[in-house]
Coordinates of C-alpha atoms in Angstrom, one line a residue:
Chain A
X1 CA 14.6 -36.2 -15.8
X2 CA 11.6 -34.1 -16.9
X3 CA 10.0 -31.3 -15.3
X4 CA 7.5 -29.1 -16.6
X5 CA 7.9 -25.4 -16.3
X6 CA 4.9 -22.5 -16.9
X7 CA 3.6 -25.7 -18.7
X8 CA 6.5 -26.5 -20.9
X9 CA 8.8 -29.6 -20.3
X10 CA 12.2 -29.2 -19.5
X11 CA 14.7 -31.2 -18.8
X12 CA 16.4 -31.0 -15.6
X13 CA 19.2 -32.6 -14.3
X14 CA 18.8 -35.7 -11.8
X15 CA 18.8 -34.1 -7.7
X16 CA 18.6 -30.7 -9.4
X17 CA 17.5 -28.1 -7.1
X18 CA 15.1 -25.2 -8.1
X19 CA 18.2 -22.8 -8.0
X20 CA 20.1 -25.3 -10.4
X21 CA 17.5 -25.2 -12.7
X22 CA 17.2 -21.3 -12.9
X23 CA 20.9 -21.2 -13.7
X24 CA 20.7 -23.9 -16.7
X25 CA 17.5 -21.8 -18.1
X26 CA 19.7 -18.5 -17.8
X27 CA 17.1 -16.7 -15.5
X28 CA 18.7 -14.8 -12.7
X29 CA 17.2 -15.0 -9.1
X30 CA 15.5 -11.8 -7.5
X31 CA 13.6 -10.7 -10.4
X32 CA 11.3 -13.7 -10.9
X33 CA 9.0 -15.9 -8.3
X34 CA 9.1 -19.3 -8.3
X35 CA 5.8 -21.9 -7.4
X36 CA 6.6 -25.8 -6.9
X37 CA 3.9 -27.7 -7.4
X38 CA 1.6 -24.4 -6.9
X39 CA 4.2 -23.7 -3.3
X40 CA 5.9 -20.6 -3.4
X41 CA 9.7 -21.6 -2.5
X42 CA 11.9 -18.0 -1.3
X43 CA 14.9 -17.1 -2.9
X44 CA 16.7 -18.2 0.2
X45 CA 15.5 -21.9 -0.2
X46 CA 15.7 -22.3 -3.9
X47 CA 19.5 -23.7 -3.6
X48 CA 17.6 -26.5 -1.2
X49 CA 14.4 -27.3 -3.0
X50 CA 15.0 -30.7 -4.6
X51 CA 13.2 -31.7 -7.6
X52 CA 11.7 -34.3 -8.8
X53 CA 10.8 -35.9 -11.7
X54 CA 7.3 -34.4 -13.1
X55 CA 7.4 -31.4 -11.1
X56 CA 5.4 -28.4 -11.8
X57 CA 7.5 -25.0 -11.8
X58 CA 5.5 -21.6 -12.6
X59 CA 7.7 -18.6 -12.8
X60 CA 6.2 -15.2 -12.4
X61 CA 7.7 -11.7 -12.8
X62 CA 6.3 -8.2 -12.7
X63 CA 4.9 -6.6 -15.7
X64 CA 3.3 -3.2 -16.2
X65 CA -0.4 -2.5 -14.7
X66 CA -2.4 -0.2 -12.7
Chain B
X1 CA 9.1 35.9 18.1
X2 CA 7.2 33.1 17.5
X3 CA 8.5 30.7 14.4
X4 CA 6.0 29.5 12.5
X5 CA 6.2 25.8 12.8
X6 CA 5.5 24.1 8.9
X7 CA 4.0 20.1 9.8
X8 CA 4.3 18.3 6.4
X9 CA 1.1 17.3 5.6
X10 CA 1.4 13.5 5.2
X11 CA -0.8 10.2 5.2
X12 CA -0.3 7.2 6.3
X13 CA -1.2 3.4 5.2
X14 CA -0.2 0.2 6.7
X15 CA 2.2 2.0 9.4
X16 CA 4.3 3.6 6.2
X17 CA 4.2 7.6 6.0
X18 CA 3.3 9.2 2.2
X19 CA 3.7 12.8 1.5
X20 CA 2.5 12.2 -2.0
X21 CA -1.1 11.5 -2.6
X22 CA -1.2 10.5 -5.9
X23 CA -0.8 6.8 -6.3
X24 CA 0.4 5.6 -10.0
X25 CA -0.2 2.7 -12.2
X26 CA 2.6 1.6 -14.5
X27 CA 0.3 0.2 -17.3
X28 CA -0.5 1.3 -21.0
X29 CA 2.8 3.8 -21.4
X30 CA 4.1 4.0 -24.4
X31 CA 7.7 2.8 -23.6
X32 CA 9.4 2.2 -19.7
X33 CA 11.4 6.0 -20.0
X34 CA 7.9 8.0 -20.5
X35 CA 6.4 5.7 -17.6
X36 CA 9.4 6.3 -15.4
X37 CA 9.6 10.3 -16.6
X38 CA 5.8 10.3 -15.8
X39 CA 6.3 8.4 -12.5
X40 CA 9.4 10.7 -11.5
X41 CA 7.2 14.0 -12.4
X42 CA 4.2 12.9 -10.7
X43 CA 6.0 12.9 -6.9
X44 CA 3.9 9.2 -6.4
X45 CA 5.4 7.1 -3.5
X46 CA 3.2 4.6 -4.1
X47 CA 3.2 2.9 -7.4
X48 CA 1.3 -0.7 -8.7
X49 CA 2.4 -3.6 -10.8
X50 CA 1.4 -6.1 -11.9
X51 CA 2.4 -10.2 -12.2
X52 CA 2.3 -12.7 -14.9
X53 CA 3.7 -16.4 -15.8
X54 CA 6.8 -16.0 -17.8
X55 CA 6.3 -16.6 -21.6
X56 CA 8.5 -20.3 -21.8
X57 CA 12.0 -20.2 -21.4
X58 CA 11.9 -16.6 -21.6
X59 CA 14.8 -14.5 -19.4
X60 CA 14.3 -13.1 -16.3
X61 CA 15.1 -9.4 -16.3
X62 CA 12.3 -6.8 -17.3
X63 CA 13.3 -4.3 -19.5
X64 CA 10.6 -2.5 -18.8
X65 CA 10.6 -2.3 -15.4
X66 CA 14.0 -1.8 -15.1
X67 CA 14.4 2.1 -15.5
X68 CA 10.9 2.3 -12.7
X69 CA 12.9 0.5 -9.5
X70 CA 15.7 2.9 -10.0
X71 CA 13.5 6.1 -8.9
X72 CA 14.5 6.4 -5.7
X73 CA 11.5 6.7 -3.1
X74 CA 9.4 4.6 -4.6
X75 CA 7.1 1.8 -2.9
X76 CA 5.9 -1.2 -5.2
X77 CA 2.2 -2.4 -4.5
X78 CA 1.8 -5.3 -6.7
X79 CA -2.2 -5.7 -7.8
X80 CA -3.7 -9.3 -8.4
X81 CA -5.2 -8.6 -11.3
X82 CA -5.6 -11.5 -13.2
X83 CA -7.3 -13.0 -10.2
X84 CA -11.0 -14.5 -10.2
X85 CA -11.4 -15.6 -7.1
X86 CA -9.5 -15.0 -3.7
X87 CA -7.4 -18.3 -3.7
X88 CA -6.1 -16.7 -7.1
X89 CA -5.8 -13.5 -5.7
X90 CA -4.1 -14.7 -2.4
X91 CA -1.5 -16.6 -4.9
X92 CA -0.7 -13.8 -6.2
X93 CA -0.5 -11.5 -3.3
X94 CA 2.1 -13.5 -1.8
X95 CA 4.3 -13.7 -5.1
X96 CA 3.8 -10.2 -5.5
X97 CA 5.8 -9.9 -1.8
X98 CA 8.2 -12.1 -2.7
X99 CA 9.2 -10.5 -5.6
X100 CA 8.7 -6.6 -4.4
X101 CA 9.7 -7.4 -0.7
X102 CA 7.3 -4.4 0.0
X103 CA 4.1 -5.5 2.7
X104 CA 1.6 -3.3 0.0
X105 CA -1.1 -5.3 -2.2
X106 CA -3.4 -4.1 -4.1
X107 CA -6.1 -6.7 -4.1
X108 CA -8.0 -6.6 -7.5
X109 CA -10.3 -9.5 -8.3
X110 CA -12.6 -8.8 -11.6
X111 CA -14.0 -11.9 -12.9
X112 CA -15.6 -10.3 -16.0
X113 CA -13.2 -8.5 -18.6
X114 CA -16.8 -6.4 -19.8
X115 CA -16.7 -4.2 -17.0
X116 CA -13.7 -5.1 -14.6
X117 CA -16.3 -4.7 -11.5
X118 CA -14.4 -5.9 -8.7
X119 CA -16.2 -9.1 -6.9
X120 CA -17.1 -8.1 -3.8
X121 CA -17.3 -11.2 -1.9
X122 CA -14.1 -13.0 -3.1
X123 CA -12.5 -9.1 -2.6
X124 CA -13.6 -9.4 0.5
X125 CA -12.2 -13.0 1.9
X126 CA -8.8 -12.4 0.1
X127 CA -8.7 -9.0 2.5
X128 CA -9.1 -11.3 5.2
X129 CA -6.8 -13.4 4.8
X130 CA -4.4 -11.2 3.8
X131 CA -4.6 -8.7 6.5
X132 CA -4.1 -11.7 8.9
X133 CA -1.2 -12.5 7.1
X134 CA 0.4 -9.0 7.6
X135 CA 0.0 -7.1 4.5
X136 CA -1.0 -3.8 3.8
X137 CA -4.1 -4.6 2.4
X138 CA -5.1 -1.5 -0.3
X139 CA -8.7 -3.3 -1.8
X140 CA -9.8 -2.3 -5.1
X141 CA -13.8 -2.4 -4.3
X142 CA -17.4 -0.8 -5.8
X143 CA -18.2 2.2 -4.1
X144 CA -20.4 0.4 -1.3
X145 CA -20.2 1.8 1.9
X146 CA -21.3 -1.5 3.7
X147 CA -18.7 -3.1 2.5
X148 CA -16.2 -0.5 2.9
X149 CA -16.9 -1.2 6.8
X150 CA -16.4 -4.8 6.1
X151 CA -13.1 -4.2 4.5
X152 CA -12.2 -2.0 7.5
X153 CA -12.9 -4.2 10.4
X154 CA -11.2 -7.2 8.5
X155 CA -7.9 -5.3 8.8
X156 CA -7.6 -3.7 5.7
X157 CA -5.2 -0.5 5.2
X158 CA -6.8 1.5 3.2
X159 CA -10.3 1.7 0.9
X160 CA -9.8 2.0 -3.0
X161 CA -13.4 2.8 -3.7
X162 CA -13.7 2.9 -7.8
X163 CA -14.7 6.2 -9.6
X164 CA -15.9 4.4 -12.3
X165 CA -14.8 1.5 -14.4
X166 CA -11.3 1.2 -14.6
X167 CA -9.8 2.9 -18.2
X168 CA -13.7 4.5 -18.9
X169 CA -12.3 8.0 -17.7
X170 CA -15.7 8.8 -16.7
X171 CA -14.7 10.2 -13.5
X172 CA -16.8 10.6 -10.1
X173 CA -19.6 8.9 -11.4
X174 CA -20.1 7.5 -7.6
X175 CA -19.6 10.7 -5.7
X176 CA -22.1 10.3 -3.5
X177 CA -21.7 6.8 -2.4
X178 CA -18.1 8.5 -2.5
X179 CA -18.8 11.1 0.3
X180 CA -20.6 8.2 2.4
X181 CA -17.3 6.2 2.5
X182 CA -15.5 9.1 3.6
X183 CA -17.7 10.3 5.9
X184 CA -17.7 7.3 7.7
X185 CA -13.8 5.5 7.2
X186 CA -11.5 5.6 10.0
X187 CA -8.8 4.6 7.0
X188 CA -7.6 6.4 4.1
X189 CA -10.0 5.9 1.3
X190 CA -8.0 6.6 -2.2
X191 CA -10.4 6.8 -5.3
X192 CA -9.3 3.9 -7.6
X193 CA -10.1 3.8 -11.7
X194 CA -12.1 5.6 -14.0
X195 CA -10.6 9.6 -13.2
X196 CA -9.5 11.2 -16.8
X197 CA -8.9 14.9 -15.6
X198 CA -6.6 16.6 -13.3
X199 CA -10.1 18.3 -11.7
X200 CA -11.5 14.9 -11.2
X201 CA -8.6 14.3 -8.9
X202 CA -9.3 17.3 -7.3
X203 CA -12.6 17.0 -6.7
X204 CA -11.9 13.3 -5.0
X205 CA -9.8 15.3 -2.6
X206 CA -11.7 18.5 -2.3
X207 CA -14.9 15.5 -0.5
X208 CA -12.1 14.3 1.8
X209 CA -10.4 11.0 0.0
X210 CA -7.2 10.6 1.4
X211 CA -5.4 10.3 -2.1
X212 CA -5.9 9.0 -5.7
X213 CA -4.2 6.4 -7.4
X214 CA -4.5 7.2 -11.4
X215 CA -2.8 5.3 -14.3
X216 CA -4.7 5.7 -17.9
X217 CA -5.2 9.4 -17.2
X218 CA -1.6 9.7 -17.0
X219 CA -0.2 7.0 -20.1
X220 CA -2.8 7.5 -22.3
X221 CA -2.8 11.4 -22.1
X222 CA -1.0 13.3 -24.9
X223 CA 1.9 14.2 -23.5
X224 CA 2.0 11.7 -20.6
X225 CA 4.6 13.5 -18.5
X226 CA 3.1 17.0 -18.9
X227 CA -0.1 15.5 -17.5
X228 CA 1.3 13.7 -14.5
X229 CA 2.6 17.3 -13.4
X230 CA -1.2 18.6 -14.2
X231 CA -2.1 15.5 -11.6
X232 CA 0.5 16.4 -9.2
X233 CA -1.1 20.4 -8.8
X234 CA -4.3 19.1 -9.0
X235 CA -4.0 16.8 -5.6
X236 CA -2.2 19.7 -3.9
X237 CA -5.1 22.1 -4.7
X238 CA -8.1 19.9 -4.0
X239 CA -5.9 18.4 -0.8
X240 CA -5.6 22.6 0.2
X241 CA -9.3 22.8 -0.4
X242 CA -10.5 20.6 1.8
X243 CA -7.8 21.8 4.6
X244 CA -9.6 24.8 4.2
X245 CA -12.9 24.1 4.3
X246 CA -15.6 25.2 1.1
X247 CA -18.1 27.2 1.7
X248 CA -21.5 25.9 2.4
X249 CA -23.7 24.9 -0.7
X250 CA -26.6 27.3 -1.2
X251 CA -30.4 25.5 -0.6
X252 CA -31.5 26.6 -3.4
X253 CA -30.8 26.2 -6.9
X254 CA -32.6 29.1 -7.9
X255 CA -31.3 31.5 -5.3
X256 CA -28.2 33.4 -5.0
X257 CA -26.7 34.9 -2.2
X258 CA -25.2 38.4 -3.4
X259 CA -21.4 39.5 -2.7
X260 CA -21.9 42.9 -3.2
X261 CA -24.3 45.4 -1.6
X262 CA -27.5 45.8 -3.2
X263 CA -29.3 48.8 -2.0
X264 CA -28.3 51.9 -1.8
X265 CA -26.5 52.1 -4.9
X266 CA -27.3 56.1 -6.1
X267 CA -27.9 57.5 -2.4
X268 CA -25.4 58.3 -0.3
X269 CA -23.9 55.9 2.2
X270 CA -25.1 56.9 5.6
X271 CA -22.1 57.7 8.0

């Protein structure tokens, strides 16, 4: 199935969780925020967030700025 | 015999204790090792960052903040910037805790790139909200004392008052609307953006701001980690200044109030 992530389509595999599809695009965990469908989902319940197909994931991280 | 007691003179903002009242921004260095040099040098506690989407498929790690969370000591306050409105800037807030795990935002909502004047109004409803939801609310705001009051009684910990527009380096340009927000604050106030020179800094402490938070000054100075040493003094003296109290301002512009005698300079001095 196909999600779209920061506005890009992925695909992702079928009862994939967020955590799942972190691991597939290489990212590792603590350093980057994740928004489902514009929801912040913790680290702690990535491994637990389903997805589905058509789902919106936005992935932040901290940059430089004053 | 009596031992002099030293108390450290520290600060305090959202229940956490700072000895260090320079704050640093992380933006505009040339490369992470002269930002973490200049962070290390500069004795800041407190330190911002900011957030952005990652570009597509892009890894996780940041190289370039990498060699800044290995300084030990050091608090992250991630800013909003970016934000244009409160629902934006609450977003981010609450990524920005997520990813730091520390309870400081900077809240920083400038909705035209021209200036970068903060919003007042959407400032102020993202404070609210955000103080209710237990962060350490540090607003980047004008130098309005009315709403400096605002920002206090909605919860906010601390007032980031701007000096003038953020990168300008044109210094104190609101001093006096400066000296009425510190007259009257019951919180820290920490002059935010626009301070180029070590005795700007001073001068913010020297009226009685708690701290200033400085970032262009430092990265885009010549020697970046020379002058984040020159910043470090710089609060120290102004901070001892004000501990010690300056002198009263003369009236008068035209008059001077002499330091030596004046009469009696050929005659003998009476017994």
């Amino acid at each position: 199935m196909e999600v779209i992530v920061n506005d890009m389509p992925v695909e992702a595999a079928q009862d994939g969780s967020v955590a799942t599809l972190l691991e597939k695009m290489r990212i590792s965990g603590p350093a980057v925020a994740v928004l489902l469908n514009g929801e912040l989902v913790p680290a702690a319940a990535r491994a637990s967030s389903r997805l589905c197909e058509g789902d919106r994931i936005e992935l932040f991280r901290f940059v430089a700025g004053g | 015999m009596e031992v002099p007691v030293t108390v450290e003179d520290s600060w305090n903002a959202g229940g956490h204790r700072f000895s260090s009242r320079l704050l640093m921004g992380t933006g505009k260095f040339r490369d992470a090792k002269t930002m973490a040099d200049a962070i290390r040098t500069s004795g800041a506690q407190l330190v911002t960052v900011a957030l952005r989407r990652l570009a597509g498929g892009s890894g996780g790690t940041d190289d370039l903040l990498g060699p800044l969370l290995e300084l030990p000591g050091i608090t992250l306050m991630p800013n909003t910037s970016g934000a244009r409105n409160a629902a934006e800037a609450i977003r981010a807030a609450r990524l920005g805790r997520e990813l730091s795990g520390s309870p400081f935002v900077k809240v920083e909502i400038h909705p035209d790139p021209r200036h970068l004047m903060p919003d007042p109004i959407e400032t102020f409803e993202a404070a609210r909200v955000l103080a209710s939801e237990g962060f350490a609310v540090m607003p980047y705001m004008p130098a309005d004392p009315v709403l400096a009051r605002r920002l206090e009684d909605a919860g906010c910990a601390s007032l980031m008052p701007l000096g003038s527009p953020i990168g300008s380096g044109r210094g104190l340009a609101t001093a006096g609307m400066l000296r009425i927000i510190v007259r009257d604050a019951r919180i820290p106030v920490i002059v935010d953006a626009g301070i180029r020179a070590p005795s700007e800094a001073a001068a913010a402490l020297e009226m009685g701001c708690e701290a200033v938070l400085v970032n262009s000054a430092v990265a885009a100075a010549g020697d970046p980690v020379a002058m984040a040493a020159a910043f470090a003094r710089a609060v120290a003296a102004g901070r001892d200044a004000f501990l010690a109290g300056l002198m009263p301002r003369g009236a008068d512009a035209a008059m001077a109030s002499a330091t030596s005698p004046l009469t009696a300079f050929l005659s003998p001095v009476s017994p």
